PDB file of C-alpha atoms in Angstrom:
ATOM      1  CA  UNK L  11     209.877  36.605  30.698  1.00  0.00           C
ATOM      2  CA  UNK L  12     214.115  36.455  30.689  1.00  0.00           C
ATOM      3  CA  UNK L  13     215.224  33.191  30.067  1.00  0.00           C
ATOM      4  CA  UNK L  14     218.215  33.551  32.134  1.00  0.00           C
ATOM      5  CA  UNK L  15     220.510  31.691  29.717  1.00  0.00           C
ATOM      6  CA  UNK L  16     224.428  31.743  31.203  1.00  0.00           C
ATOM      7  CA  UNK L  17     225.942  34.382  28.483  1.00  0.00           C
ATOM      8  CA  UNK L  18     229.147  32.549  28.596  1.00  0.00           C
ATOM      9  CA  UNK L  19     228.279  29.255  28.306  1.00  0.00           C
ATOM     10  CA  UNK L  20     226.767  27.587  24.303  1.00  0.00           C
ATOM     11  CA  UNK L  21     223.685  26.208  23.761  1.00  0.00           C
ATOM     12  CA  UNK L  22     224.522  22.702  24.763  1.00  0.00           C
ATOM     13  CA  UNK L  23     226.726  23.619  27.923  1.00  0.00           C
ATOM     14  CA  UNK L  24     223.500  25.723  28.849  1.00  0.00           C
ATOM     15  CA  UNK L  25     221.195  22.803  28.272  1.00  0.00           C
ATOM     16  CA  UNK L  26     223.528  20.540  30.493  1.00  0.00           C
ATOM     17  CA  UNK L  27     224.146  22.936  33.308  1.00  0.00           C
ATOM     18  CA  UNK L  28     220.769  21.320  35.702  1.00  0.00           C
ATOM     19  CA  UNK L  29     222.441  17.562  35.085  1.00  0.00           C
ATOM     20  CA  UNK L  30     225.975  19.091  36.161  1.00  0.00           C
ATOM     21  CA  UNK L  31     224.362  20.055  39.789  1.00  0.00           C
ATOM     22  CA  UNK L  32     222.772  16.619  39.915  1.00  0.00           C
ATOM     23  CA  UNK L  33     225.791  14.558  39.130  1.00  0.00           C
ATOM     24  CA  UNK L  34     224.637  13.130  36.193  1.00  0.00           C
ATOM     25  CA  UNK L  35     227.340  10.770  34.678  1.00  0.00           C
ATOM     26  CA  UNK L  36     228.797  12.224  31.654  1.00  0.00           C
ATOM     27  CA  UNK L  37     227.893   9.613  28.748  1.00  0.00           C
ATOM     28  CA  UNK L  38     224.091   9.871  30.468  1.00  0.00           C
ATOM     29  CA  UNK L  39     224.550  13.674  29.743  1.00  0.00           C
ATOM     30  CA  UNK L  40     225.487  13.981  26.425  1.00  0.00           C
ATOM     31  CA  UNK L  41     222.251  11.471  25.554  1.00  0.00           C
ATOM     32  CA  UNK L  42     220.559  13.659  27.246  1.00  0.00           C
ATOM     33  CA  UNK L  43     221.414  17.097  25.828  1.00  0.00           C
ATOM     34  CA  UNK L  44     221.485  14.907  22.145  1.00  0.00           C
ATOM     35  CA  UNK L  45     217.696  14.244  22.746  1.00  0.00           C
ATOM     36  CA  UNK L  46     216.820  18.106  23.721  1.00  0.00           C
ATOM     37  CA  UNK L  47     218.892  19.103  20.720  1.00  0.00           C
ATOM     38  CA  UNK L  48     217.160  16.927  18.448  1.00  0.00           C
ATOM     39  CA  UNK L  49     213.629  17.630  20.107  1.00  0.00           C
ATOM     40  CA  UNK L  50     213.798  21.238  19.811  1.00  0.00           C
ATOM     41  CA  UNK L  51     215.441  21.097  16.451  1.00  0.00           C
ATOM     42  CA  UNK L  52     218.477  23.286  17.986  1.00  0.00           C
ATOM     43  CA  UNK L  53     221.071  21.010  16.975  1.00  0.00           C
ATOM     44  CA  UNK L  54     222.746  23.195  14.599  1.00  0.00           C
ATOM     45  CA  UNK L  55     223.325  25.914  17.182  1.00  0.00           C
ATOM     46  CA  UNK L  56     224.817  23.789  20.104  1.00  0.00           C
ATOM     47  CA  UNK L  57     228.244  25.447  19.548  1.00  0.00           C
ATOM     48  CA  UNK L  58     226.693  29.104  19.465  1.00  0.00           C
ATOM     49  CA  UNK L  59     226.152  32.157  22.846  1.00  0.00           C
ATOM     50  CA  UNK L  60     222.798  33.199  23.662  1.00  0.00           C
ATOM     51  CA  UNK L  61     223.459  36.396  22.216  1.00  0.00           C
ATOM     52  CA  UNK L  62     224.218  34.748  18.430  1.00  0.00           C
ATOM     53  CA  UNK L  63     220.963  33.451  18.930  1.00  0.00           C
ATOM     54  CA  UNK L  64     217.119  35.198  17.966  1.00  0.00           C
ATOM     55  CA  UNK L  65     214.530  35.353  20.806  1.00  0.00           C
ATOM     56  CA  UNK L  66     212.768  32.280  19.713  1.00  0.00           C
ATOM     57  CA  UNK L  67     215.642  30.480  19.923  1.00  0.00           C
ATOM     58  CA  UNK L  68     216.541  31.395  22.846  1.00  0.00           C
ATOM     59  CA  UNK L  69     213.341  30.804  24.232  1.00  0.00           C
ATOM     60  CA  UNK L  70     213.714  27.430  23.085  1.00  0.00           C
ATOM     61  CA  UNK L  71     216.956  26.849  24.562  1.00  0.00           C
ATOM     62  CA  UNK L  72     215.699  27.692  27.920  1.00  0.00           C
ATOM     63  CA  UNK L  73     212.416  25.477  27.959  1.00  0.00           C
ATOM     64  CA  UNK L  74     214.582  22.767  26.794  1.00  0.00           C
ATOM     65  CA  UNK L  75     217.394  23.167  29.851  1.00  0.00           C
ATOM     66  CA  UNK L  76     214.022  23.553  32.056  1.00  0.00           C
ATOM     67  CA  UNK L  77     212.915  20.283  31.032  1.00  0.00           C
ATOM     68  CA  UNK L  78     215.762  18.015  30.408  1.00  0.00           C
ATOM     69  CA  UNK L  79     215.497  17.309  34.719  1.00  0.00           C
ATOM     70  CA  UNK L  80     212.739  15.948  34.633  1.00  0.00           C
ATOM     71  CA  UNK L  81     210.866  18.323  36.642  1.00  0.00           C
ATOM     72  CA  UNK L  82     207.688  17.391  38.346  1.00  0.00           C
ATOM     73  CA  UNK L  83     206.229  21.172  38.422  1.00  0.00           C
ATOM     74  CA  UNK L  84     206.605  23.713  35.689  1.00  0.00           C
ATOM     75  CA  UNK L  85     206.079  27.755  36.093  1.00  0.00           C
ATOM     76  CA  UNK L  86     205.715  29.302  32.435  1.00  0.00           C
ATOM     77  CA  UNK L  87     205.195  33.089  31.840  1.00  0.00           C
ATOM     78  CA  UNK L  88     204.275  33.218  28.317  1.00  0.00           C
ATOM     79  CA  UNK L  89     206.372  30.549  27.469  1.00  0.00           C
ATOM     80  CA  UNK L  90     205.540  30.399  23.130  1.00  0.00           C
ATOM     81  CA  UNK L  91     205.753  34.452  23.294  1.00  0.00           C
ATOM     82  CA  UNK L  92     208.940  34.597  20.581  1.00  0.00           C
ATOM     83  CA  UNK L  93     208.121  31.603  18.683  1.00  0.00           C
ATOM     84  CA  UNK L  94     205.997  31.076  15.543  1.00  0.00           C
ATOM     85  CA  UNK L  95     203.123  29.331  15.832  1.00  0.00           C
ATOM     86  CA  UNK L  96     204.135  25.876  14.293  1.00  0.00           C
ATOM     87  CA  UNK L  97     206.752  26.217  17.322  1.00  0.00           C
ATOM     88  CA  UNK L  98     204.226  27.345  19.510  1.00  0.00           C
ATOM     89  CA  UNK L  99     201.814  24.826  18.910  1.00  0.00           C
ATOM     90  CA  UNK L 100     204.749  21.919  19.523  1.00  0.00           C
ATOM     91  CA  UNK L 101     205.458  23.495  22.917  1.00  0.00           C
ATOM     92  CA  UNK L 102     201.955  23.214  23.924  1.00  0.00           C
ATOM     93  CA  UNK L 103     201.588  20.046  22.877  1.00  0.00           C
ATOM     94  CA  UNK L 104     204.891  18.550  24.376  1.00  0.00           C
ATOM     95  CA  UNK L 105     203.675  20.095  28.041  1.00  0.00           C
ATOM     96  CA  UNK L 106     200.181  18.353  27.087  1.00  0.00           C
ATOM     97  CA  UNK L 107     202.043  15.119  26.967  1.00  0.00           C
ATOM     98  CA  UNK L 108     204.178  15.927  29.741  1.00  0.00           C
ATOM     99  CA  UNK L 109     201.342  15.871  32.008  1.00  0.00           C
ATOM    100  CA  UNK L 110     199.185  13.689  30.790  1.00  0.00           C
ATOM    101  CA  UNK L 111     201.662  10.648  30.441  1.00  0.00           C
ATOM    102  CA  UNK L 112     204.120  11.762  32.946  1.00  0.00           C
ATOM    103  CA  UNK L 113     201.845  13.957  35.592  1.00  0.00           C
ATOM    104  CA  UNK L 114     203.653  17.166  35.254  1.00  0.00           C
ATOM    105  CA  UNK L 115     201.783  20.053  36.552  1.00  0.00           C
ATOM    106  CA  UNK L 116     201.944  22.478  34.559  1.00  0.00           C
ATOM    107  CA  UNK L 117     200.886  26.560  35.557  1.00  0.00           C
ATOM    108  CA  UNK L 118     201.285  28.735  32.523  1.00  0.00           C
ATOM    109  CA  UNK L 119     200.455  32.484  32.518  1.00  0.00           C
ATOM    110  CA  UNK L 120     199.416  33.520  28.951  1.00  0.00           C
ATOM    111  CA  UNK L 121     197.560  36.177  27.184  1.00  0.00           C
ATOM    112  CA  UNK L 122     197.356  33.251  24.210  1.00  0.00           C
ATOM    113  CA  UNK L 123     193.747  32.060  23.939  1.00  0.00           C
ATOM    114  CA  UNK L 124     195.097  29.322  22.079  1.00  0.00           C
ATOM    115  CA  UNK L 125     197.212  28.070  24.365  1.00  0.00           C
ATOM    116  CA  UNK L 126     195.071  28.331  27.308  1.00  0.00           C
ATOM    117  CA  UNK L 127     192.848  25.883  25.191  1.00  0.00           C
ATOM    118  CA  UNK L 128     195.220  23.063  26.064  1.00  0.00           C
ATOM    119  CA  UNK L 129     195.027  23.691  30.206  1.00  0.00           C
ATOM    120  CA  UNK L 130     192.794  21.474  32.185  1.00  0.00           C
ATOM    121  CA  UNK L 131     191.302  24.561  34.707  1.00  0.00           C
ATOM    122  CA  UNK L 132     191.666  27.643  33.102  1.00  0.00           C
ATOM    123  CA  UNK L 133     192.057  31.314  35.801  1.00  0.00           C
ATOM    124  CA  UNK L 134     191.037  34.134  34.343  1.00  0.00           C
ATOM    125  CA  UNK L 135     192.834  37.741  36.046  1.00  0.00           C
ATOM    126  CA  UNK L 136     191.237  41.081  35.567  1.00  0.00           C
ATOM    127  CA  UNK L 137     193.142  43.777  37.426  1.00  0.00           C
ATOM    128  CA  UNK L 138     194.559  41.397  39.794  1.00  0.00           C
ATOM    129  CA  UNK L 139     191.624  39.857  40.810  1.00  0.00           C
ATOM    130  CA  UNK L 140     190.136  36.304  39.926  1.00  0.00           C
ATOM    131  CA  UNK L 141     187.117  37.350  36.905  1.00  0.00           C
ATOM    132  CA  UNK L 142     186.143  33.746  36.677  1.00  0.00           C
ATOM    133  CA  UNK L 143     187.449  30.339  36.629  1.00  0.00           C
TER     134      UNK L 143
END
């Protein structure tokens, strides 16, 4: 549950970091990173280091450099655990559209009964064993 943010790079230079390794053009970049600002409502703290950030928005900042590739497979431990529930609520709903219109699977583990709601097939663990599906 370590976001793994770059300590020495901002919000936005951590955001752009996946496009950098896929030789995305600048001018395409900064609409990109623009959008996941704007999206995540993080706009305000491009300029600012993970550690001048709180745990929500840091969480933030991570699921929004996880996304802005395009990815066709998500892995999410807890991924709403340091955000409020309005927050919470719009990250479950943007990985609900994410697979839904663009067919991004999606495997979440979460203690969060509420966001387990939103998941298509649901695994239930007890002690490290499958209790029912």
């Amino acid at each position: 549950q370590q976001y793994h943010l770059i300590d020495e790079l901002t919000v936005y230079e951590n955001i752009e970091t996946p496009l950098l390794y896929k030789s995305v053009k600048s001018n395409e970049r900064k609409a990109l990173v623009g959008d996941m600002l704007d999206r995540f409502n993080i706009v305000g703290k491009k300029d600012l280091f993970p550690n001048q950030l709180s745990g929500g928005q840091q969480q933030l900042v991570g699921i929004a450099r996880a996304l802005i590739s395009k990815p066709k497979l998500i892995l999410a431990d807890e991924p709403t655990g340091n955000l409020n529930s309005k927050q919470s609520d719009e990250i479950m709903q943007l990985f609900k559209q994410l697979n839904e219109e663009d067919g991004v699977t999606i495997i979440q583990a979460t203690h969060s009964e509420s966001n387990a709601a939103y998941a298509s097939k649901i695994i239930n663990l007890l002690d490290g064993s499958i209790a029912k599906s």
